[in-house]
PDB file of C-alpha atoms in Angstrom:
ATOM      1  CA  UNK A   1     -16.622 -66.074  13.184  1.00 54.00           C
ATOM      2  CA  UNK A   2     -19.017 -63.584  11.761  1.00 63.00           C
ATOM      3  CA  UNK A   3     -17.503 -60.363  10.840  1.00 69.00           C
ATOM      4  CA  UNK A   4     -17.809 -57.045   8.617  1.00 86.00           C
ATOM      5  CA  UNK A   5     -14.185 -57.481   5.746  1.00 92.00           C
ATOM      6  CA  UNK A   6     -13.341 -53.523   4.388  1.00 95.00           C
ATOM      7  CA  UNK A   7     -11.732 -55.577   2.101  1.00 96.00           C
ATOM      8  CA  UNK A   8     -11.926 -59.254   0.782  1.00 96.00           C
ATOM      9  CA  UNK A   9      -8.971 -60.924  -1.025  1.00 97.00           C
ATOM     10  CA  UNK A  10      -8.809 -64.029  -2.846  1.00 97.00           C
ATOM     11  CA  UNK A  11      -5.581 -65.960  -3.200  1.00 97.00           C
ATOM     12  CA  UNK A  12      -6.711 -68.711  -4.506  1.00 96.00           C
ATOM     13  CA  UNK A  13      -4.296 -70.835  -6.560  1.00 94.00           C
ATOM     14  CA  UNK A  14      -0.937 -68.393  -5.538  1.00 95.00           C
ATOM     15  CA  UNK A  15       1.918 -70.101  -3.863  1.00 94.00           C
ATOM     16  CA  UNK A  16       4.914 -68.483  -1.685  1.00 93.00           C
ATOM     17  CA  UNK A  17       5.628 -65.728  -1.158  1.00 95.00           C
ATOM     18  CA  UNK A  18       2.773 -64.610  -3.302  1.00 96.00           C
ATOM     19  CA  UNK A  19      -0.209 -64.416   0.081  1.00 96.00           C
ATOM     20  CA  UNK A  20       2.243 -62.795   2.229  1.00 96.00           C
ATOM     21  CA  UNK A  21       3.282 -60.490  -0.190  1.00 96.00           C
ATOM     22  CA  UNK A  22      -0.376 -59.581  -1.527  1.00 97.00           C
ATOM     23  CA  UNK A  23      -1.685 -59.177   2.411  1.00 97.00           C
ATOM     24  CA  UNK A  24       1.035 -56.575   2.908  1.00 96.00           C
ATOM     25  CA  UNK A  25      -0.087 -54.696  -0.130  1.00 95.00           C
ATOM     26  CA  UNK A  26      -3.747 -55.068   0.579  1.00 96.00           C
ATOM     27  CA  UNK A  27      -3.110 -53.766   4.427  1.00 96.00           C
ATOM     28  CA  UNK A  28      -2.268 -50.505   3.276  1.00 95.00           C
ATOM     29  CA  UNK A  29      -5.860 -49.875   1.806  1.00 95.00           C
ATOM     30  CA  UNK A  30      -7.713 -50.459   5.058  1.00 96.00           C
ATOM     31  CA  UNK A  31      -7.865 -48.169   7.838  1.00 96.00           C
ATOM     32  CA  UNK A  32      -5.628 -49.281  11.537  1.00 96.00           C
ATOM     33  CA  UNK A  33      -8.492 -51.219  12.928  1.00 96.00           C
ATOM     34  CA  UNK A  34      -9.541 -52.140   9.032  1.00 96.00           C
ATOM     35  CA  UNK A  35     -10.566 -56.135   8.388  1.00 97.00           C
ATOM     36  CA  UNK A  36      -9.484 -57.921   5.607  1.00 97.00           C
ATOM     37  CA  UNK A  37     -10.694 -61.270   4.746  1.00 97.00           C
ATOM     38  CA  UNK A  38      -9.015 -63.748   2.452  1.00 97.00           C
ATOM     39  CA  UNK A  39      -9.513 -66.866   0.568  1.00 97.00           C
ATOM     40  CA  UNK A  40      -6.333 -69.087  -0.015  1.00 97.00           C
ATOM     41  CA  UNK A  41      -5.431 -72.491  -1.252  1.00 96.00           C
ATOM     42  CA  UNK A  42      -2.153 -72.390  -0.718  1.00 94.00           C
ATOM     43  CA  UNK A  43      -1.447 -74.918   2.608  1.00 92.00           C
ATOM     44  CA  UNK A  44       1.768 -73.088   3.700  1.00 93.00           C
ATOM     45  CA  UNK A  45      -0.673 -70.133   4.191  1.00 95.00           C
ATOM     46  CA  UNK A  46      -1.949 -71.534   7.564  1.00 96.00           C
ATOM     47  CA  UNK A  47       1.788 -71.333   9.080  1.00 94.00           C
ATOM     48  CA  UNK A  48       2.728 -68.240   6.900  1.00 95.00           C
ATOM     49  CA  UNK A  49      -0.185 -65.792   8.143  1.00 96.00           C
ATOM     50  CA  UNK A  50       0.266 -66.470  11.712  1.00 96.00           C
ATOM     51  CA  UNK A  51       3.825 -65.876  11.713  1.00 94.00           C
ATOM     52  CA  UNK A  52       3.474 -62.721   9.072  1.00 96.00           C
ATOM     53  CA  UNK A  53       0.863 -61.332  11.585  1.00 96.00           C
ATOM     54  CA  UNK A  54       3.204 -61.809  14.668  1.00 94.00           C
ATOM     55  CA  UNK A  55       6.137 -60.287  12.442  1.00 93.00           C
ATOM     56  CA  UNK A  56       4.255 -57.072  11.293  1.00 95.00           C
ATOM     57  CA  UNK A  57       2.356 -56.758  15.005  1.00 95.00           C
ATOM     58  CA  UNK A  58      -1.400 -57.110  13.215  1.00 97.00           C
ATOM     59  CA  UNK A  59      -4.346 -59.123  14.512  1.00 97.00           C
ATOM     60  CA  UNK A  60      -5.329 -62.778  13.379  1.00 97.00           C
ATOM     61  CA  UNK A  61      -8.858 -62.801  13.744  1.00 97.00           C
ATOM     62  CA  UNK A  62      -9.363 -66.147  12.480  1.00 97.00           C
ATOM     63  CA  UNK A  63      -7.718 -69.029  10.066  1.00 97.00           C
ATOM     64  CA  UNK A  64     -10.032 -71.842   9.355  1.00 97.00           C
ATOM     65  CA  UNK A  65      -9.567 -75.089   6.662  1.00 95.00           C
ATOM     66  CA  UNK A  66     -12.693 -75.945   5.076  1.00 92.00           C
ATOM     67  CA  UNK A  67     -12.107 -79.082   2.418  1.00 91.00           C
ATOM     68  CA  UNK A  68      -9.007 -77.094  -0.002  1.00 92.00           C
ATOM     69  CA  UNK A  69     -10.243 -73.700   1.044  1.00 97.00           C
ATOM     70  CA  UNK A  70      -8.153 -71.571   3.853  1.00 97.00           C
ATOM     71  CA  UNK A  71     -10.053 -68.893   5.004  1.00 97.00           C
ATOM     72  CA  UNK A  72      -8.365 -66.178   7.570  1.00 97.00           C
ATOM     73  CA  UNK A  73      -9.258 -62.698   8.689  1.00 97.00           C
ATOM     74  CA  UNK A  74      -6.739 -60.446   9.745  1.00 97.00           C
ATOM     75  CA  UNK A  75      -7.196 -57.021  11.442  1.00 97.00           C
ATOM     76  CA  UNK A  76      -4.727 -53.725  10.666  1.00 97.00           C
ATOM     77  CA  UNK A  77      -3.406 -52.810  14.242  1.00 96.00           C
ATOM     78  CA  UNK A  78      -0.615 -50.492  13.258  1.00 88.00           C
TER      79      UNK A  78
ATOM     80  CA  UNK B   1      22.555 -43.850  36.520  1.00 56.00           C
ATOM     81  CA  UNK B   2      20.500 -47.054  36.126  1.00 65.00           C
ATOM     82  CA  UNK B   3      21.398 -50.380  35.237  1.00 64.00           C
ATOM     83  CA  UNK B   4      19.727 -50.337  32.466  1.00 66.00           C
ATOM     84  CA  UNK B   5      21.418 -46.924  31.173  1.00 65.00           C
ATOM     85  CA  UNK B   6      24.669 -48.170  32.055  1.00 65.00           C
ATOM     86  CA  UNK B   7      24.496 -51.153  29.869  1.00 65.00           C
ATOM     87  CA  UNK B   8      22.976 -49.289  27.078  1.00 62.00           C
ATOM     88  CA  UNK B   9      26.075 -47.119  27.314  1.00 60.00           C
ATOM     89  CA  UNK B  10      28.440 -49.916  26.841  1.00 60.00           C
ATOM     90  CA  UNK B  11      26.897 -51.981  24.658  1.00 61.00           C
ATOM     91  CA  UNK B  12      29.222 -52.901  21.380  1.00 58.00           C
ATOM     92  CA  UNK B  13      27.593 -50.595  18.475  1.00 55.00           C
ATOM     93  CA  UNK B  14      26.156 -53.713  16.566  1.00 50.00           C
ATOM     94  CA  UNK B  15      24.400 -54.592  19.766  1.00 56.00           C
ATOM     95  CA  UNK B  16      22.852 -51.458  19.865  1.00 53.00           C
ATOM     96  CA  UNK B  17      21.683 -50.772  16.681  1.00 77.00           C
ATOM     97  CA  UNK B  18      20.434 -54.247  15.638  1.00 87.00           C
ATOM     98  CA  UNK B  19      17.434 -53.384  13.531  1.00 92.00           C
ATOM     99  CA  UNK B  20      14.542 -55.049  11.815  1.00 95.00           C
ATOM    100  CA  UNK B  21      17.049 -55.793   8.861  1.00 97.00           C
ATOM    101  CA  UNK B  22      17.808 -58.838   6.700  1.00 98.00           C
ATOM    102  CA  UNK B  23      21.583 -58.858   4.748  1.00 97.00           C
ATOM    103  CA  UNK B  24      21.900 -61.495   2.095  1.00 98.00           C
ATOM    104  CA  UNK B  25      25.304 -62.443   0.016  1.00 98.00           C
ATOM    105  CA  UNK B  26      23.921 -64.068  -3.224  1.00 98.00           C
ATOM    106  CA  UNK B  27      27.023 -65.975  -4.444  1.00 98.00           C
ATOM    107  CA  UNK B  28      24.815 -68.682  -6.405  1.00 98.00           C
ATOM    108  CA  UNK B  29      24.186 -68.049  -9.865  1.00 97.00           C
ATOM    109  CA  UNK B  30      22.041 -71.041  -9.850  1.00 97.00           C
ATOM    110  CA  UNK B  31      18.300 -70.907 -10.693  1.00 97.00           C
ATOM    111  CA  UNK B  32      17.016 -72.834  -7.775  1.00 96.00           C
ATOM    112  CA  UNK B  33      19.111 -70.989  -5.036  1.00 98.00           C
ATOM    113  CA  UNK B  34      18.122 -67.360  -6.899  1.00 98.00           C
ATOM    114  CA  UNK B  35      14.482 -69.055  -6.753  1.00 97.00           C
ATOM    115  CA  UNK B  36      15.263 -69.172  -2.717  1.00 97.00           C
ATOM    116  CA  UNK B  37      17.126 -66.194  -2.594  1.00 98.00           C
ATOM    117  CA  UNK B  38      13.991 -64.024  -3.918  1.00 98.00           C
ATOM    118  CA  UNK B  39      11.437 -65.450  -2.053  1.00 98.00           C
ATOM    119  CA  UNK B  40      13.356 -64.723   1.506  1.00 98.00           C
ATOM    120  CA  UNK B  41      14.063 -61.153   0.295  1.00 98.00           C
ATOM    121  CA  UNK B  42      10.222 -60.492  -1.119  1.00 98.00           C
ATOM    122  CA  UNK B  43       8.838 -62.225   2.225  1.00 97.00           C
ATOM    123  CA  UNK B  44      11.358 -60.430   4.195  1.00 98.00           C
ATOM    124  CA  UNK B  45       9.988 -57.208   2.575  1.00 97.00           C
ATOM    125  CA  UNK B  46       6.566 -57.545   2.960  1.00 97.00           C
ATOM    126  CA  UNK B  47       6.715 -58.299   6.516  1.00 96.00           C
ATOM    127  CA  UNK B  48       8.140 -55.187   6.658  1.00 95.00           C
ATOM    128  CA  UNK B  49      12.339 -55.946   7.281  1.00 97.00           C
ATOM    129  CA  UNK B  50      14.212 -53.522   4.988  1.00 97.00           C
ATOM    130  CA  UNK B  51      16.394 -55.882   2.665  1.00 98.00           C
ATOM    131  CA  UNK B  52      19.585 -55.691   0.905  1.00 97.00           C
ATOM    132  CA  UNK B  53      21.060 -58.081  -1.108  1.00 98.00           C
ATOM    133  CA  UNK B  54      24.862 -58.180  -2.391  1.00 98.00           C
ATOM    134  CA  UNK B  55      25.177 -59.975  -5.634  1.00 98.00           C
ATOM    135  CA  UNK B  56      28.783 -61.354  -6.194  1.00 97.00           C
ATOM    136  CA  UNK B  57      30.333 -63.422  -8.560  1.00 97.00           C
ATOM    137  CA  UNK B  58      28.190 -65.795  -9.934  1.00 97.00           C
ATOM    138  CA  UNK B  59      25.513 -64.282  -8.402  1.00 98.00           C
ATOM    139  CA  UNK B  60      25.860 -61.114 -10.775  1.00 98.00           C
ATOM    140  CA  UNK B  61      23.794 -63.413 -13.359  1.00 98.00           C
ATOM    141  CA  UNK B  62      20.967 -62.760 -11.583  1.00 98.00           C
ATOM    142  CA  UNK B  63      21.023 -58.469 -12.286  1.00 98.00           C
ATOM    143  CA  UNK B  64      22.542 -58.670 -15.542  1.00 97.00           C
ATOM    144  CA  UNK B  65      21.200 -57.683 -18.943  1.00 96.00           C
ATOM    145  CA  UNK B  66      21.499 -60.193 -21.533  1.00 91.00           C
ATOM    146  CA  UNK B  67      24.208 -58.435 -22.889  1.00 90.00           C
ATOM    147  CA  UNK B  68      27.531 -60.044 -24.098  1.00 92.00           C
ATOM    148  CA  UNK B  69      30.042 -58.767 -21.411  1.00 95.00           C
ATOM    149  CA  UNK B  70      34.249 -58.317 -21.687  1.00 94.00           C
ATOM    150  CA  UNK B  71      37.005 -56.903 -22.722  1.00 93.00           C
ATOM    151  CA  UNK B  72      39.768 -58.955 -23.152  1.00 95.00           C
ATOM    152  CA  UNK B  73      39.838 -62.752 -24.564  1.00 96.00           C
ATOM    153  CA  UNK B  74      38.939 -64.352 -21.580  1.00 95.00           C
ATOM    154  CA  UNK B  75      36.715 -61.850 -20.407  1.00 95.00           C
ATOM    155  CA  UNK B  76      34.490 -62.260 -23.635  1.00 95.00           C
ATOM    156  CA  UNK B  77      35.051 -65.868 -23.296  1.00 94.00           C
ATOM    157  CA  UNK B  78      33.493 -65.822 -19.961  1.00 94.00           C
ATOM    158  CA  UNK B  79      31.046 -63.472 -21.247  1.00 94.00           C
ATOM    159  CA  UNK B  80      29.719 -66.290 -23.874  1.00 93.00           C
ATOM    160  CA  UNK B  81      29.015 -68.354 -20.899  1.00 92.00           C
ATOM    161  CA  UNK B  82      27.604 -66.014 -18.373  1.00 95.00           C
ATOM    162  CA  UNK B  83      24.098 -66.194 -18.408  1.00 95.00           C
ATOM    163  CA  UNK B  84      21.303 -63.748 -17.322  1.00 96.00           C
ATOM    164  CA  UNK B  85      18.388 -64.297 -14.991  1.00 96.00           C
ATOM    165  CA  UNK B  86      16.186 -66.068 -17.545  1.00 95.00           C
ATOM    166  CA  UNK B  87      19.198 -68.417 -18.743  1.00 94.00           C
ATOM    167  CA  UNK B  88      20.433 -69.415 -15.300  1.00 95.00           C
ATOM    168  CA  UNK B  89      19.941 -73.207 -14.793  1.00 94.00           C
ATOM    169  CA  UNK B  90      19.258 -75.492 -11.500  1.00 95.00           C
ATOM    170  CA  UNK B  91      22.024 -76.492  -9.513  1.00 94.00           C
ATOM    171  CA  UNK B  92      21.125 -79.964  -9.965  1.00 94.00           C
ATOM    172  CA  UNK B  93      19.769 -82.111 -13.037  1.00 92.00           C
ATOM    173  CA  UNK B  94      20.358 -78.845 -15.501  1.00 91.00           C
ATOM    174  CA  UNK B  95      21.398 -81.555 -18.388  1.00 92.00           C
ATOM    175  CA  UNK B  96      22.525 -78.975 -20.811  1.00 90.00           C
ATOM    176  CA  UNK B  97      19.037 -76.750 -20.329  1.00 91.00           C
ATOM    177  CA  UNK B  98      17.115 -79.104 -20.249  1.00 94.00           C
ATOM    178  CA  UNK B  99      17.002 -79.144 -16.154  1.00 93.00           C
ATOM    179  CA  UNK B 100      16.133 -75.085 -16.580  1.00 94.00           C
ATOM    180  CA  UNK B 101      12.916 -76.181 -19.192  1.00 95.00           C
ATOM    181  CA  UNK B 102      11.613 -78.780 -17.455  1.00 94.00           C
ATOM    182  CA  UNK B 103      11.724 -76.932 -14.045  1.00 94.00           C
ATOM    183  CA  UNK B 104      10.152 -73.802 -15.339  1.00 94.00           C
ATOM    184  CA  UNK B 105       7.314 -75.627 -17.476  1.00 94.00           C
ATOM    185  CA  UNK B 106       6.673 -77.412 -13.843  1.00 94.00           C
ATOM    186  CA  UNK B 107       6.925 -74.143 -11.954  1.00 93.00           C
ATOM    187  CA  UNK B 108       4.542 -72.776 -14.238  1.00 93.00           C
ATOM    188  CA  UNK B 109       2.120 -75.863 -13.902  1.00 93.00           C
ATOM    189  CA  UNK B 110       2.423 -75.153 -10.168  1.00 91.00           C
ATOM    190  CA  UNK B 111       1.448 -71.666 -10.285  1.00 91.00           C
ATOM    191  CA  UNK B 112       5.027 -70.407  -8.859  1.00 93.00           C
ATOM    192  CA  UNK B 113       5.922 -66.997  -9.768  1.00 94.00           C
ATOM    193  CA  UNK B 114       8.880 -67.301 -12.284  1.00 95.00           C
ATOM    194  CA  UNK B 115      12.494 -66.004 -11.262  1.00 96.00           C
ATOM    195  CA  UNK B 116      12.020 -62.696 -12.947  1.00 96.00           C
ATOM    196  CA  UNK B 117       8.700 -61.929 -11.944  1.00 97.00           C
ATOM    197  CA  UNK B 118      10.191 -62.451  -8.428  1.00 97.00           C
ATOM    198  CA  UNK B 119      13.123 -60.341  -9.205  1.00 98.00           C
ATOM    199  CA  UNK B 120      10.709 -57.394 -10.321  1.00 97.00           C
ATOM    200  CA  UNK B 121       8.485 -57.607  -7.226  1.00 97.00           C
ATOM    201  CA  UNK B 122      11.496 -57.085  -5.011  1.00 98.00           C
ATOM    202  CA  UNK B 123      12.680 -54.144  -6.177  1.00 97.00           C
ATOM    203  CA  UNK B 124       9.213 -52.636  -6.138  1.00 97.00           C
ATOM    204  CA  UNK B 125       8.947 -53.844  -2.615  1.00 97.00           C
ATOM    205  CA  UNK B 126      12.249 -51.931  -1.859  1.00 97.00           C
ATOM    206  CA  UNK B 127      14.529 -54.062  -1.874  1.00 98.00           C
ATOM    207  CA  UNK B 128      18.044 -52.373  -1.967  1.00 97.00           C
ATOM    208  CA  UNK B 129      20.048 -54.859  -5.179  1.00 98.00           C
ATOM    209  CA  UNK B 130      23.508 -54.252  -4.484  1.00 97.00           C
ATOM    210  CA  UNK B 131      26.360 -55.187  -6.763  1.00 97.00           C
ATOM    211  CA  UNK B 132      29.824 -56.671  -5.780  1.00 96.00           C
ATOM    212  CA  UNK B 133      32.943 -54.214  -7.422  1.00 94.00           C
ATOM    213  CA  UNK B 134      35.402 -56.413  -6.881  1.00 95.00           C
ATOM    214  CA  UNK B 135      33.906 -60.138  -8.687  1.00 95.00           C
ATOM    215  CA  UNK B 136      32.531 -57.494 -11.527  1.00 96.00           C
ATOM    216  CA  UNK B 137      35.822 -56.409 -12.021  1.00 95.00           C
ATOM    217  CA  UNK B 138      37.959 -59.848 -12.264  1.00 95.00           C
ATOM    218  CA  UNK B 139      34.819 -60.868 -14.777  1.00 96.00           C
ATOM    219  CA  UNK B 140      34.574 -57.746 -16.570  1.00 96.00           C
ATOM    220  CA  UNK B 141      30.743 -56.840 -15.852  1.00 96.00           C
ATOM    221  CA  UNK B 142      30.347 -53.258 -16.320  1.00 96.00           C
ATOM    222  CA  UNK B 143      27.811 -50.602 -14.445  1.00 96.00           C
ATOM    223  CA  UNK B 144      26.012 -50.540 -17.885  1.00 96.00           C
ATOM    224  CA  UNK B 145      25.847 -54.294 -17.975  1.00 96.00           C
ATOM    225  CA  UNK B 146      23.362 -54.855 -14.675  1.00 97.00           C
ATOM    226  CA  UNK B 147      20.337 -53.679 -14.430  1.00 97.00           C
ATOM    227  CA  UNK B 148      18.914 -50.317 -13.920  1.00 96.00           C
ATOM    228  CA  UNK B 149      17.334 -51.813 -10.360  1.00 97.00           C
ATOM    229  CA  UNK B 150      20.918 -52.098  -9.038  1.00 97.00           C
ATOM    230  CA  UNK B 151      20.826 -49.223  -6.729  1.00 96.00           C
ATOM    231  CA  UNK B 152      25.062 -49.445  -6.474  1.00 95.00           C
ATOM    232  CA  UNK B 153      28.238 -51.177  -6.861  1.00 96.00           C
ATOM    233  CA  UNK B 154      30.050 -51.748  -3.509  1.00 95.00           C
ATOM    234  CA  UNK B 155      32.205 -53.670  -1.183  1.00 93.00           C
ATOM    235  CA  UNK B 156      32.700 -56.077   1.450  1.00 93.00           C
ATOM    236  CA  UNK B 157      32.886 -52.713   3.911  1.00 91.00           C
ATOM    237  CA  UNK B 158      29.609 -51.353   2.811  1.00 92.00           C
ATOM    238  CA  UNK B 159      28.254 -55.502   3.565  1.00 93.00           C
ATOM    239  CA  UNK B 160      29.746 -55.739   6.890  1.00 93.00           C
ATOM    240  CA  UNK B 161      28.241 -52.787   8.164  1.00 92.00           C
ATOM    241  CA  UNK B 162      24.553 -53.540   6.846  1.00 93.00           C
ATOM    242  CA  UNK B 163      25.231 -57.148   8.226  1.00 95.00           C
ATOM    243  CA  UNK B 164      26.539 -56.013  11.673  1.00 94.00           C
ATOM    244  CA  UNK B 165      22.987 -53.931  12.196  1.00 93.00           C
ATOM    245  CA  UNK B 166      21.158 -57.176  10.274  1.00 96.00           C
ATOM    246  CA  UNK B 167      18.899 -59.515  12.344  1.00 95.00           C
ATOM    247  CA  UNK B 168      19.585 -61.662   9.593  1.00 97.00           C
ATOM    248  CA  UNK B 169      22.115 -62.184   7.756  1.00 97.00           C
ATOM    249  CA  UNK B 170      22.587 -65.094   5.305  1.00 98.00           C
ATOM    250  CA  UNK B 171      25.006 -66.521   2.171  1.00 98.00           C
ATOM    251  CA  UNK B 172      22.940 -68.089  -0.636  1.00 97.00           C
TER     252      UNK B 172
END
């Protein structure tokens, strides 16, 4: 899914809670509506984002495995 | 008056004011349950539940300064043995240290972030470190002894009534 990141993070290599706790930070420095994109190896990450999105009411845009890779997009709502 | 109103109105205060909260007792003073311990509270945090942890007995390891603690002979003696967040060792297969060394040089490996690194992010994420009056008493831990982080020393009141407004509320 093509879209336009404000911000793009890479997590590459960080375990739990590290990618929860470096999305929340990185939230705050995009705009409500704001799209941050994020590279993580970490294969918790593709149960952990979902549920951190539902928790904190923001948007998953997309979370995608390619080979090691996980690649989401998540957009600010509140 | 509406239903709705009317059972609003007599709902039991900790029904009513159950908040986004998480209330943790941490009892353990072992390295692999502090491990756990952190990582609920920093995830907790950053998915935005406000988080207070009670640190009791051998728990108080984990917010102490390396300092030797005590007053009387068994209170230094306890004191020699009471270790701090870096010198905490694994509940299981600790082997005199050896458990705690090999863990953290696989933890490392791994890419984990280390028990005081985890400690650290917590408090800048907020979370409230309280300490337990009573178990520092009987073990002679002072105010000066924990950590500047420790935002207070309290009781099982000032626990009860963060747990009774806690979603979650759990004993590590």
């Amino acid at each position: 899914m093509e879209v336009k990141a404000d911000l793009t993070l890479d997590l590459k290599g960080l375990l739990c809670p590290m990618p929860v706790v470096k999305i929340n930070q990185a939230i705050k420095n995009v705009p409500i509506g704001g799209i941050i994109e994020a590279y993580a190896t970490d294969p918790g990450v593709m149960a952990d984002i979902p549920a951190w999105c539902r928790s904190t009411g923001n948007e998953l845009v997309t979370i995608e495995k390619q080979d090691k890779v996980i690649r989401f997009v998540v957009r600010r709502l509140k | 008056m509406a239903l709705e109103q009317i059972a609003e109105a007599t709902a039991m205060p900790s029904e009513r004011e159950v908040q986004n909260r998480l209330s943790m007792v941490v009892f353990s003073g072992d390295m692999d349950r502090l491990m756990a311990a952190f990582i609920i509270a920093t995830g907790a945090a950053a998915s935005g539940m406000d988080v207070t942890m009670f640190f009791t007995f051998w728990g108080l390891q984990a917010i102490k300064k390396q300092t030797p603690t005590g007053r009387s002979l068994f209170g230094r003696m306890l004191g020699v043995f009471l270790k701090d967040i870096h010198g905490v060792g694994p509940s299981k297969m600790n082997f005199g240290g050896l458990g705690r060394w090999m863990f953290k040089k696989m933890m490392k490996a791994h890419n984990v972030t280390s028990l005081p690194e985890l400690r650290q992010l917590a408090a800048e994420l907020g979370v409230r470190m309280l300490a337990c009056q009573m178990s520092m008493e009987v073990m002679e831990i002072r105010r000066e002894d924990l950590i500047d982080e420790v935002q207070d020393v309290v009781g099982v009141a000032t626990f009860l009534e963060e747990a009774s407004r806690s979603k979650i509320t759990l004993f590590i």
